[in-house]
mmCIF file of C-alpha atoms in Angstrom:
data_model
loop_
_atom_site.group_PDB
_atom_site.id
_atom_site.type_symbol
_atom_site.label_atom_id
_atom_site.label_comp_id
_atom_site.label_asym_id
_atom_site.label_seq_id
_atom_site.Cartn_x
_atom_site.Cartn_y
_atom_site.Cartn_z
ATOM 1 C CA MET A 1 0.000 0.000 0.000
ATOM 2 C CA THR A 2 1.225 3.527 -0.710
ATOM 3 C CA SER A 3 -0.259 6.835 0.369
ATOM 4 C CA THR A 4 0.024 10.431 -0.736
ATOM 5 C CA PRO A 5 -1.606 13.652 0.485
ATOM 6 C CA GLY A 6 -4.954 14.190 -1.175
ATOM 7 C CA PRO A 7 -6.447 17.304 -2.695
ATOM 8 C CA GLY A 8 -9.116 17.872 -0.051
ATOM 9 C CA THR A 9 -7.935 20.064 2.821
ATOM 10 C CA ARG A 10 -9.962 20.603 5.996
ATOM 11 C CA THR A 11 -9.456 23.055 8.887
ATOM 12 C CA LEU A 12 -10.023 21.439 12.265
ATOM 13 C CA ASP A 13 -10.611 23.195 15.597
ATOM 14 C CA VAL A 14 -8.328 21.501 18.125
ATOM 15 C CA GLY A 15 -10.019 23.277 21.038
ATOM 16 C CA VAL A 16 -7.035 25.286 22.323
ATOM 17 C CA GLY A 17 -7.800 28.983 21.951
ATOM 18 C CA ASP A 18 -7.827 29.975 18.309
ATOM 19 C CA ALA A 19 -5.446 27.231 17.280
ATOM 20 C CA THR A 20 -6.421 25.336 14.159
ATOM 21 C CA LEU A 21 -4.945 22.339 12.397
ATOM 22 C CA ALA A 22 -5.018 21.896 8.635
ATOM 23 C CA SER A 23 -5.737 18.312 7.629
ATOM 24 C CA ALA A 24 -5.676 16.857 4.114
ATOM 25 C CA ASP A 25 -7.408 13.756 2.838
ATOM 26 C CA MET A 26 -5.095 10.818 2.302
ATOM 27 C CA VAL A 27 -4.967 8.966 -1.004
ATOM 28 C CA LEU A 28 -4.255 5.292 -0.395
ATOM 29 C CA ASN A 29 -3.283 2.901 -3.201
ATOM 30 C CA ILE A 30 -4.209 -0.707 -2.440
ATOM 31 C CA GLY A 31 -2.513 -2.884 -5.036
ATOM 32 C CA PRO A 32 -1.798 -3.655 -7.745
ATOM 33 C CA GLN A 33 0.417 -6.095 -5.850
ATOM 34 C CA HIS A 34 -1.588 -6.418 -2.637
ATOM 35 C CA PRO A 35 -2.474 -10.072 -1.886
ATOM 36 C CA ALA A 36 -6.064 -9.223 -0.913
ATOM 37 C CA THR A 37 -6.880 -7.817 -4.370
ATOM 38 C CA HIS A 38 -6.874 -11.314 -5.944
ATOM 39 C CA GLY A 39 -4.091 -10.349 -8.330
ATOM 40 C CA VAL A 40 -3.186 -7.137 -10.084
ATOM 41 C CA LEU A 41 -6.216 -4.990 -9.247
ATOM 42 C CA ARG A 42 -5.530 -1.495 -7.931
ATOM 43 C CA LEU A 43 -7.873 0.457 -5.688
ATOM 44 C CA ARG A 44 -7.291 4.176 -5.335
ATOM 45 C CA VAL A 45 -9.150 5.260 -2.209
ATOM 46 C CA VAL A 46 -9.413 8.689 -0.633
ATOM 47 C CA LEU A 47 -9.613 8.593 3.161
ATOM 48 C CA ASP A 48 -10.859 11.012 5.764
ATOM 49 C CA GLY A 49 -9.189 9.515 8.781
ATOM 50 C CA GLU A 50 -10.305 5.886 8.873
ATOM 51 C CA ARG A 51 -13.301 6.338 6.594
ATOM 52 C CA VAL A 52 -13.375 5.962 2.817
ATOM 53 C CA VAL A 53 -14.484 9.132 1.012
ATOM 54 C CA SER A 54 -14.185 7.753 -2.521
ATOM 55 C CA ALA A 55 -12.855 4.641 -4.218
ATOM 56 C CA ASP A 56 -11.741 4.114 -7.798
ATOM 57 C CA PRO A 57 -11.031 0.589 -9.076
ATOM 58 C CA ILE A 58 -8.213 0.839 -11.631
ATOM 59 C CA VAL A 59 -8.115 -2.156 -13.937
ATOM 60 C CA GLY A 60 -6.094 -3.237 -16.938
ATOM 61 C CA TYR A 61 -2.853 -4.515 -15.409
ATOM 62 C CA MET A 62 -3.584 -8.010 -16.751
ATOM 63 C CA HIS A 63 -5.161 -6.957 -20.046
ATOM 64 C CA ARG A 64 -3.912 -9.181 -22.909
ATOM 65 C CA GLY A 65 -6.158 -8.049 -25.763
ATOM 66 C CA ALA A 66 -8.089 -11.321 -25.954
ATOM 67 C CA GLU A 67 -10.875 -9.799 -28.034
ATOM 68 C CA LYS A 68 -8.432 -8.789 -30.779
ATOM 69 C CA LEU A 69 -6.705 -12.163 -30.616
ATOM 70 C CA PHE A 70 -10.080 -13.793 -31.344
ATOM 71 C CA GLU A 71 -10.112 -12.069 -34.737
ATOM 72 C CA VAL A 72 -6.974 -13.829 -35.995
ATOM 73 C CA ARG A 73 -7.814 -17.344 -34.769
ATOM 74 C CA ASP A 74 -10.217 -19.799 -36.363
ATOM 75 C CA TYR A 75 -13.278 -21.150 -34.592
ATOM 76 C CA ARG A 76 -11.429 -24.134 -33.174
ATOM 77 C CA GLN A 77 -8.639 -21.993 -31.754
ATOM 78 C CA ILE A 78 -10.743 -19.278 -30.121
ATOM 79 C CA THR A 79 -12.121 -21.817 -27.636
ATOM 80 C CA MET A 80 -8.644 -21.975 -26.130
ATOM 81 C CA LEU A 81 -8.510 -18.177 -25.797
ATOM 82 C CA ALA A 82 -11.990 -17.943 -24.290
ATOM 83 C CA ASN A 83 -11.099 -20.648 -21.800
ATOM 84 C CA ARG A 84 -8.664 -18.500 -19.851
ATOM 85 C CA HIS A 85 -10.109 -15.155 -18.744
ATOM 86 C CA ASP A 86 -11.763 -16.613 -15.620
ATOM 87 C CA TRP A 87 -9.349 -19.338 -14.666
ATOM 88 C CA LEU A 88 -11.730 -20.679 -12.013
ATOM 89 C CA SER A 89 -14.553 -21.166 -14.552
ATOM 90 C CA ALA A 90 -12.768 -22.511 -17.613
ATOM 91 C CA PHE A 91 -15.495 -24.892 -18.746
ATOM 92 C CA GLY A 92 -18.174 -22.215 -18.422
ATOM 93 C CA ASN A 93 -16.045 -19.813 -20.457
ATOM 94 C CA GLU A 94 -15.860 -22.309 -23.321
ATOM 95 C CA LEU A 95 -19.621 -22.845 -23.400
ATOM 96 C CA GLY A 96 -20.606 -19.359 -24.553
ATOM 97 C CA VAL A 97 -18.335 -19.529 -27.604
ATOM 98 C CA VAL A 98 -19.334 -22.977 -28.799
ATOM 99 C CA LEU A 99 -23.050 -22.402 -28.156
ATOM 100 C CA GLY A 100 -22.949 -19.176 -30.166
ATOM 101 C CA VAL A 101 -21.127 -20.751 -33.099
ATOM 102 C CA GLU A 102 -23.446 -23.766 -33.082
ATOM 103 C CA ALA A 103 -26.513 -21.502 -33.105
ATOM 104 C CA MET A 104 -25.188 -19.524 -36.086
ATOM 105 C CA LEU A 105 -24.442 -22.770 -37.917
ATOM 106 C CA GLY A 106 -27.901 -24.135 -37.085
ATOM 107 C CA MET A 107 -26.180 -27.177 -35.625
ATOM 108 C CA GLU A 108 -27.947 -29.612 -33.294
ATOM 109 C CA VAL A 109 -25.721 -31.179 -30.646
ATOM 110 C CA PRO A 110 -26.226 -34.840 -29.609
ATOM 111 C CA GLU A 111 -28.291 -35.276 -26.438
ATOM 112 C CA ARG A 112 -25.503 -37.031 -24.561
ATOM 113 C CA ALA A 113 -23.195 -34.089 -25.225
ATOM 114 C CA THR A 114 -25.842 -31.650 -23.951
ATOM 115 C CA TRP A 115 -26.233 -33.486 -20.648
ATOM 116 C CA ALA A 116 -22.483 -34.040 -20.268
ATOM 117 C CA ARG A 117 -21.866 -30.325 -20.830
ATOM 118 C CA THR A 118 -24.445 -29.473 -18.172
ATOM 119 C CA LEU A 119 -22.850 -31.888 -15.713
ATOM 120 C CA LEU A 120 -19.349 -30.517 -16.315
ATOM 121 C CA ALA A 121 -20.586 -26.919 -16.044
ATOM 122 C CA GLU A 122 -22.052 -27.625 -12.606
ATOM 123 C CA LEU A 123 -18.948 -29.461 -11.407
ATOM 124 C CA ASN A 124 -16.923 -26.444 -12.542
ATOM 125 C CA ARG A 125 -19.328 -24.177 -10.609
ATOM 126 C CA VAL A 126 -18.680 -26.194 -7.445
ATOM 127 C CA LEU A 127 -14.918 -25.840 -7.965
ATOM 128 C CA ASN A 128 -15.289 -22.065 -8.378
ATOM 129 C CA HIS A 129 -17.448 -21.603 -5.291
ATOM 130 C CA LEU A 130 -15.290 -23.816 -3.084
ATOM 131 C CA MET A 131 -12.271 -21.673 -3.900
ATOM 132 C CA PHE A 132 -14.017 -18.531 -2.665
ATOM 133 C CA LEU A 133 -15.520 -20.304 0.358
ATOM 134 C CA GLY A 134 -11.969 -21.072 1.436
ATOM 135 C CA SER A 135 -10.175 -17.913 0.362
ATOM 136 C CA TYR A 136 -12.681 -15.355 1.700
ATOM 137 C CA PRO A 137 -12.353 -16.418 5.359
ATOM 138 C CA LEU A 138 -8.577 -16.469 4.796
ATOM 139 C CA GLU A 139 -8.707 -12.780 3.870
ATOM 140 C CA LEU A 140 -10.558 -12.119 7.123
ATOM 141 C CA GLY A 141 -7.897 -13.914 9.158
ATOM 142 C CA ALA A 142 -9.209 -17.508 9.309
ATOM 143 C CA ILE A 143 -6.763 -19.957 7.752
ATOM 144 C CA THR A 144 -8.500 -23.279 8.520
ATOM 145 C CA PRO A 145 -11.451 -23.179 6.031
ATOM 146 C CA ILE A 146 -9.189 -23.122 2.983
ATOM 147 C CA PHE A 147 -7.750 -26.531 3.886
ATOM 148 C CA TYR A 148 -11.262 -27.991 3.990
ATOM 149 C CA SER A 149 -12.330 -26.315 0.741
ATOM 150 C CA PHE A 150 -9.225 -27.532 -1.087
ATOM 151 C CA ARG A 151 -9.872 -31.069 0.150
ATOM 152 C CA GLU A 152 -13.347 -30.963 -1.394
ATOM 153 C CA ARG A 153 -12.024 -29.335 -4.567
ATOM 154 C CA GLU A 154 -9.521 -32.143 -5.031
ATOM 155 C CA ASP A 155 -12.258 -34.781 -5.347
ATOM 156 C CA ILE A 156 -14.022 -32.792 -8.067
ATOM 157 C CA GLN A 157 -10.709 -31.900 -9.723
ATOM 158 C CA ALA A 158 -9.870 -35.600 -9.991
ATOM 159 C CA VAL A 159 -12.905 -36.442 -12.130
ATOM 160 C CA MET A 160 -12.527 -33.270 -14.212
ATOM 161 C CA GLU A 161 -8.880 -34.066 -14.854
ATOM 162 C CA GLU A 162 -9.722 -37.666 -15.765
ATOM 163 C CA ILE A 163 -12.161 -36.674 -18.477
ATOM 164 C CA SER A 164 -10.317 -33.678 -19.930
ATOM 165 C CA GLY A 165 -6.651 -34.027 -19.010
ATOM 166 C CA GLY A 166 -6.583 -30.534 -17.475
ATOM 167 C CA ARG A 167 -6.933 -29.214 -13.956
ATOM 168 C CA MET A 168 -7.675 -25.579 -14.761
ATOM 169 C CA HIS A 169 -8.002 -25.213 -18.520
ATOM 170 C CA PHE A 170 -10.146 -28.183 -19.451
ATOM 171 C CA MET A 171 -10.497 -27.511 -23.203
ATOM 172 C CA PHE A 172 -13.110 -30.257 -23.492
ATOM 173 C CA ASN A 173 -15.758 -28.359 -25.468
ATOM 174 C CA ARG A 174 -15.740 -28.442 -29.246
ATOM 175 C CA VAL A 175 -18.058 -26.847 -31.780
ATOM 176 C CA GLY A 176 -20.652 -29.596 -32.198
ATOM 177 C CA GLY A 177 -20.196 -31.260 -28.818
ATOM 178 C CA LEU A 178 -17.306 -32.554 -26.749
ATOM 179 C CA LYS A 179 -13.743 -33.602 -27.491
ATOM 180 C CA GLU A 180 -14.378 -37.303 -26.864
ATOM 181 C CA ASP A 181 -16.677 -39.756 -25.126
ATOM 182 C CA LEU A 182 -16.774 -40.280 -21.371
ATOM 183 C CA PRO A 183 -14.326 -42.837 -19.905
ATOM 184 C CA ALA A 184 -15.774 -46.162 -18.784
ATOM 185 C CA GLY A 185 -17.113 -45.940 -15.231
ATOM 186 C CA TRP A 186 -16.629 -42.177 -15.102
ATOM 187 C CA LEU A 187 -20.245 -41.453 -14.101
ATOM 188 C CA ASP A 188 -19.859 -43.742 -11.077
ATOM 189 C CA ARG A 189 -16.744 -41.871 -9.997
ATOM 190 C CA VAL A 190 -18.527 -38.533 -10.420
ATOM 191 C CA ALA A 191 -21.451 -39.741 -8.316
ATOM 192 C CA GLN A 192 -19.042 -40.876 -5.600
ATOM 193 C CA ALA A 193 -17.103 -37.588 -5.669
ATOM 194 C CA VAL A 194 -20.323 -35.563 -5.374
ATOM 195 C CA ALA A 195 -21.536 -37.754 -2.518
ATOM 196 C CA ASP A 196 -18.216 -37.397 -0.673
ATOM 197 C CA VAL A 197 -18.170 -33.615 -1.053
ATOM 198 C CA ARG A 198 -21.792 -33.326 0.077
ATOM 199 C CA ALA A 199 -21.113 -35.511 3.141
ATOM 200 C CA ARG A 200 -18.112 -33.414 4.207
ATOM 201 C CA MET A 201 -19.534 -29.960 3.464
ATOM 202 C CA PRO A 202 -20.946 -29.626 7.033
ATOM 203 C CA GLN A 203 -17.363 -29.623 8.326
ATOM 204 C CA LEU A 204 -16.567 -26.565 6.197
ATOM 205 C CA GLU A 205 -19.889 -24.913 7.037
ATOM 206 C CA ALA A 206 -19.265 -25.379 10.764
ATOM 207 C CA LEU A 207 -16.247 -23.091 10.436
ATOM 208 C CA ILE A 208 -18.175 -20.407 8.535
ATOM 209 C CA VAL A 209 -21.879 -20.435 9.405
ATOM 210 C CA GLY A 210 -22.602 -18.762 12.727
ATOM 211 C CA ASN A 211 -18.960 -17.818 13.272
ATOM 212 C CA GLU A 212 -19.125 -14.758 15.528
ATOM 213 C CA ILE A 213 -15.944 -13.153 14.228
ATOM 214 C CA LEU A 214 -16.866 -13.690 10.572
ATOM 215 C CA GLU A 215 -20.356 -12.284 11.127
ATOM 216 C CA ALA A 216 -18.940 -9.241 12.938
ATOM 217 C CA ARG A 217 -16.646 -8.575 9.967
ATOM 218 C CA THR A 218 -19.334 -9.036 7.283
ATOM 219 C CA LYS A 219 -22.867 -8.402 8.606
ATOM 220 C CA GLY A 220 -24.061 -4.977 7.504
ATOM 221 C CA VAL A 221 -20.684 -4.306 5.841
ATOM 222 C CA GLY A 222 -20.592 -3.092 2.231
ATOM 223 C CA PRO A 223 -24.332 -3.236 1.468
ATOM 224 C CA LEU A 224 -25.277 -3.180 -2.225
ATOM 225 C CA SER A 225 -28.857 -2.184 -3.008
ATOM 226 C CA HIS A 226 -31.074 -3.920 -5.551
ATOM 227 C CA ASP A 227 -31.342 -0.808 -7.752
ATOM 228 C CA LEU A 228 -27.607 -0.099 -7.694
ATOM 229 C CA ALA A 229 -26.818 -3.695 -8.639
ATOM 230 C CA CYS A 230 -29.143 -3.422 -11.637
ATOM 231 C CA ALA A 231 -27.755 -0.017 -12.660
ATOM 232 C CA TYR A 232 -24.173 -1.308 -12.786
ATOM 233 C CA GLY A 233 -24.974 -4.603 -14.490
ATOM 234 C CA VAL A 234 -23.960 -6.653 -11.481
ATOM 235 C CA SER A 235 -24.877 -10.313 -11.927
ATOM 236 C CA GLY A 236 -24.430 -13.738 -10.417
ATOM 237 C CA PRO A 237 -24.318 -14.425 -6.678
ATOM 238 C CA ILE A 238 -23.412 -10.787 -5.923
ATOM 239 C CA ALA A 239 -26.615 -9.531 -7.530
ATOM 240 C CA ARG A 240 -28.781 -12.288 -6.079
ATOM 241 C CA ALA A 241 -27.539 -11.425 -2.591
ATOM 242 C CA SER A 242 -29.107 -7.987 -3.175
ATOM 243 C CA GLY A 243 -32.475 -9.460 -4.140
ATOM 244 C CA VAL A 244 -31.960 -9.498 -7.931
ATOM 245 C CA ASP A 245 -33.822 -12.716 -8.719
ATOM 246 C CA VAL A 246 -32.174 -13.467 -12.076
ATOM 247 C CA ASP A 247 -30.446 -16.647 -13.230
ATOM 248 C CA LEU A 248 -30.031 -17.403 -16.931
ATOM 249 C CA ARG A 249 -30.213 -21.128 -16.278
ATOM 250 C CA ARG A 250 -33.844 -20.624 -15.286
ATOM 251 C CA ASP A 251 -34.804 -17.426 -17.113
ATOM 252 C CA ASP A 252 -33.186 -18.104 -20.504
ATOM 253 C CA PRO A 253 -32.424 -21.845 -20.403
ATOM 254 C CA TYR A 254 -29.627 -23.404 -22.424
ATOM 255 C CA LEU A 255 -28.125 -26.906 -22.434
ATOM 256 C CA ALA A 256 -30.363 -29.095 -20.214
ATOM 257 C CA TYR A 257 -31.253 -26.369 -17.716
ATOM 258 C CA GLY A 258 -34.811 -26.008 -19.002
ATOM 259 C CA GLU A 259 -35.569 -29.457 -17.598
ATOM 260 C CA LEU A 260 -33.427 -29.108 -14.466
ATOM 261 C CA PHE A 261 -35.058 -25.815 -13.475
ATOM 262 C CA GLY A 262 -38.539 -27.005 -14.406
ATOM 263 C CA GLU A 263 -41.226 -27.966 -11.923
ATOM 264 C CA ALA A 264 -39.836 -31.466 -11.377
ATOM 265 C CA GLY A 265 -36.150 -30.484 -11.447
ATOM 266 C CA PRO A 266 -33.821 -29.823 -8.497
ATOM 267 C CA GLY A 267 -32.719 -26.407 -9.795
ATOM 268 C CA ARG A 268 -33.585 -23.305 -7.767
ATOM 269 C CA VAL A 269 -32.324 -19.745 -7.612
ATOM 270 C CA VAL A 270 -30.755 -18.693 -4.313
ATOM 271 C CA THR A 271 -31.373 -15.091 -3.222
ATOM 272 C CA ARG A 272 -30.998 -12.853 -0.189
ATOM 273 C CA THR A 273 -32.170 -9.297 0.412
ATOM 274 C CA ALA A 274 -29.583 -7.821 2.815
ATOM 275 C CA GLY A 275 -27.037 -7.227 0.050
ATOM 276 C CA ASP A 276 -24.130 -7.091 2.504
ATOM 277 C CA SER A 277 -20.895 -9.088 2.567
ATOM 278 C CA LEU A 278 -22.457 -11.822 4.699
ATOM 279 C CA ALA A 279 -25.401 -12.237 2.317
ATOM 280 C CA ARG A 280 -23.018 -12.646 -0.607
ATOM 281 C CA LEU A 281 -21.173 -15.418 1.241
ATOM 282 C CA GLU A 282 -24.445 -17.128 2.170
ATOM 283 C CA VAL A 283 -25.618 -17.149 -1.457
ATOM 284 C CA LEU A 284 -22.326 -18.647 -2.608
ATOM 285 C CA LEU A 285 -22.493 -21.378 0.032
ATOM 286 C CA GLU A 286 -26.092 -22.348 -0.724
ATOM 287 C CA GLN A 287 -25.457 -22.295 -4.475
ATOM 288 C CA THR A 288 -22.739 -24.902 -3.957
ATOM 289 C CA HIS A 289 -25.357 -27.304 -2.589
ATOM 290 C CA VAL A 290 -27.691 -26.553 -5.501
ATOM 291 C CA SER A 291 -24.926 -27.333 -7.998
ATOM 292 C CA LEU A 292 -24.217 -30.646 -6.261
ATOM 293 C CA ASP A 293 -27.920 -31.506 -6.614
ATOM 294 C CA LEU A 294 -27.859 -30.548 -10.294
ATOM 295 C CA ALA A 295 -24.761 -32.685 -10.863
ATOM 296 C CA ASP A 296 -26.510 -35.678 -9.293
ATOM 297 C CA ALA A 297 -29.544 -35.149 -11.528
ATOM 298 C CA CYS A 298 -27.313 -34.988 -14.624
ATOM 299 C CA VAL A 299 -25.555 -38.226 -13.667
ATOM 300 C CA GLU A 300 -28.865 -40.041 -13.222
ATOM 301 C CA ARG A 301 -30.185 -38.735 -16.521
ATOM 302 C CA MET A 302 -27.020 -39.748 -18.384
ATOM 303 C CA ARG A 303 -27.284 -43.267 -17.014
ATOM 304 C CA SER A 304 -30.662 -43.584 -18.732
ATOM 305 C CA LEU A 305 -29.456 -42.361 -22.141
ATOM 306 C CA GLU A 306 -28.642 -44.800 -24.900
ATOM 307 C CA PRO A 307 -25.000 -44.949 -26.068
ATOM 308 C CA GLY A 308 -24.326 -42.569 -28.890
ATOM 309 C CA PRO A 309 -22.075 -39.818 -30.238
ATOM 310 C CA VAL A 310 -20.992 -36.794 -28.205
ATOM 311 C CA ASN A 311 -20.045 -34.561 -31.131
ATOM 312 C CA GLN A 312 -20.823 -33.683 -34.729
ATOM 313 C CA ARG A 313 -18.515 -34.264 -37.645
ATOM 314 C CA LEU A 314 -17.102 -30.924 -38.800
ATOM 315 C CA PRO A 315 -15.633 -29.848 -42.138
ATOM 316 C CA LYS A 316 -11.871 -29.441 -42.362
ATOM 317 C CA VAL A 317 -12.288 -25.663 -42.640
ATOM 318 C CA LEU A 318 -15.113 -24.400 -40.422
ATOM 319 C CA LYS A 319 -16.777 -21.202 -41.621
ATOM 320 C CA VAL A 320 -19.669 -19.487 -39.849
ATOM 321 C CA PRO A 321 -22.426 -17.866 -41.969
ATOM 322 C CA GLU A 322 -22.474 -14.084 -42.168
ATOM 323 C CA GLY A 323 -24.391 -12.455 -39.325
ATOM 324 C CA ASP A 324 -24.109 -11.719 -35.639
ATOM 325 C CA ARG A 325 -25.325 -13.217 -32.387
ATOM 326 C CA TYR A 326 -25.049 -12.512 -28.661
ATOM 327 C CA THR A 327 -24.855 -15.610 -26.483
ATOM 328 C CA ALA A 328 -25.007 -15.298 -22.693
ATOM 329 C CA THR A 329 -24.541 -18.039 -20.118
ATOM 330 C CA GLU A 330 -24.735 -18.088 -16.325
ATOM 331 C CA ASN A 331 -21.111 -18.458 -15.302
ATOM 332 C CA PRO A 332 -20.274 -19.136 -11.640
ATOM 333 C CA LEU A 333 -19.564 -15.410 -11.108
ATOM 334 C CA GLY A 334 -22.428 -14.035 -13.243
ATOM 335 C CA PHE A 335 -23.342 -13.305 -16.850
ATOM 336 C CA ASN A 336 -20.727 -14.341 -19.388
ATOM 337 C CA GLY A 337 -21.633 -13.112 -22.872
ATOM 338 C CA TYR A 338 -20.031 -13.285 -26.312
ATOM 339 C CA HIS A 339 -21.159 -11.045 -29.151
ATOM 340 C CA LEU A 340 -19.981 -12.835 -32.289
ATOM 341 C CA VAL A 341 -19.947 -11.043 -35.645
ATOM 342 C CA SER A 342 -19.148 -13.149 -38.715
ATOM 343 C CA ARG A 343 -18.488 -12.216 -42.341
ATOM 344 C CA GLY A 344 -18.660 -15.814 -43.492
ATOM 345 C CA GLU A 345 -14.964 -16.513 -42.973
ATOM 346 C CA LYS A 346 -13.084 -19.065 -40.894
ATOM 347 C CA THR A 347 -12.229 -16.438 -38.261
ATOM 348 C CA PRO A 348 -14.601 -14.105 -36.376
ATOM 349 C CA TRP A 349 -14.747 -10.573 -37.706
ATOM 350 C CA ARG A 350 -15.465 -9.434 -34.147
ATOM 351 C CA LEU A 351 -15.915 -11.220 -30.830
ATOM 352 C CA LYS A 352 -16.789 -9.028 -27.851
ATOM 353 C CA LEU A 353 -16.633 -10.527 -24.376
ATOM 354 C CA ARG A 354 -18.942 -9.391 -21.591
ATOM 355 C CA SER A 355 -17.306 -10.805 -18.469
ATOM 356 C CA ALA A 356 -19.074 -11.169 -15.125
ATOM 357 C CA SER A 357 -16.319 -9.756 -12.916
ATOM 358 C CA PHE A 358 -16.025 -6.469 -14.826
ATOM 359 C CA GLY A 359 -19.462 -5.167 -13.820
ATOM 360 C CA ASN A 360 -19.170 -6.639 -10.352
ATOM 361 C CA VAL A 361 -15.897 -4.792 -9.673
ATOM 362 C CA GLN A 362 -17.028 -1.428 -11.078
ATOM 363 C CA VAL A 363 -19.750 -1.128 -8.443
ATOM 364 C CA LEU A 364 -17.055 -0.952 -5.760
ATOM 365 C CA SER A 365 -16.825 2.792 -6.485
ATOM 366 C CA GLN A 366 -20.345 3.097 -5.038
ATOM 367 C CA VAL A 367 -20.132 0.450 -2.313
ATOM 368 C CA LEU A 368 -16.863 1.382 -0.602
ATOM 369 C CA PRO A 369 -17.451 5.086 0.231
ATOM 370 C CA GLY A 370 -18.518 5.298 3.863
ATOM 371 C CA CYS A 371 -16.743 2.083 4.834
ATOM 372 C CA LEU A 372 -13.879 1.983 7.308
ATOM 373 C CA VAL A 373 -10.372 1.076 6.153
ATOM 374 C CA SER A 374 -10.610 -2.095 8.236
ATOM 375 C CA ASP A 375 -13.634 -3.167 6.167
ATOM 376 C CA LEU A 376 -12.027 -2.644 2.750
ATOM 377 C CA VAL A 377 -10.678 -6.165 2.415
ATOM 378 C CA ALA A 378 -13.931 -7.682 3.741
ATOM 379 C CA VAL A 379 -15.984 -5.899 1.074
ATOM 380 C CA LEU A 380 -13.453 -6.489 -1.696
ATOM 381 C CA GLY A 381 -13.241 -10.221 -1.011
ATOM 382 C CA SER A 382 -17.027 -10.586 -0.894
ATOM 383 C CA MET A 383 -17.320 -9.449 -4.527
ATOM 384 C CA PHE A 384 -15.859 -12.825 -5.635
ATOM 385 C CA PHE A 385 -14.095 -11.678 -8.790
ATOM 386 C CA VAL A 386 -11.179 -12.940 -10.866
ATOM 387 C CA VAL A 387 -8.825 -10.263 -12.202
ATOM 388 C CA GLY A 388 -8.374 -11.999 -15.552
ATOM 389 C CA ASP A 389 -12.148 -11.911 -15.929
ATOM 390 C CA VAL A 390 -12.064 -8.138 -15.367
ATOM 391 C CA ASP A 391 -9.198 -7.331 -17.704
ATOM 392 C CA LYS A 392 -9.714 -9.982 -20.427
#
């Protein structure tokens, strides 16, 4: 952290005759190398004593120009680029690209691939949420939860690595379906991993739920109103913690979510109304259980499907018809959208990425003013963002 005198100068009466003391606001730079900013995010905050007067998130330190790189890669290669901006949600990142291309091609994906994609997306969501359930208490001073969350992550990572060969960048989606069929017995191992994680989750929850110190650090801290969340395009668990009852899996279904979030399905949207740091953590925790239920439902449905292909045969040179399309999916951190513009060539003419973390981080300029310096890290960590997802 570095600090410099700020522009605002106040004259204070120190109560000794006519003596006065000139006091200037302090400008405090948190980051871009501070460990609590999840990477190279910089916060420029103006302080009046211990209270935040204004806050300006400064982004771009990790910007790699992904959207321009899309324009010089063909439709098989851009999946690799799209995979990486949110490194905790790699499978979800891939989905938006392949779904958009398939829609523009008018391509129908085999049913087994649709259900397998849904299963893998929910397993990836569990991995994402477990990371934040462990790292957020760590930022507040509690080291133990992260050991429990990483233990649960390892079980899910094992089945994801088995099917894709990757631990972070799965690269298992292809235009037309999936890279290859599921390994023999893989569904049984997924079911066991989900059951093990569900059985041990109470141990992690016991460290978080009802913890007096955690509640004191988060309850009523950094409230985000419903209207402000909508105005800034906040989405995902952050928005739902403020009462924004929106989830694309239910409201604009894709893959197999129409059935899973139907009347007979286990899918449900988790919301809170407080909008504070504690509410955001509660939504994330409950959503983890929902995703485990959805994964179980996908496994059972896949067991009942007849053997068949998991992809479509593609031409050697894949060209997308001229036109444009915006495809949005519900990533673990919120809306992930790709606006694809094609001129009928083998590379996109334009591919614009709408990442979840970007909108979620921008609202910090409205949430942090009024907070104490001691609450900065608590609010920042509760926004559950990935810097690569902000900068692209």
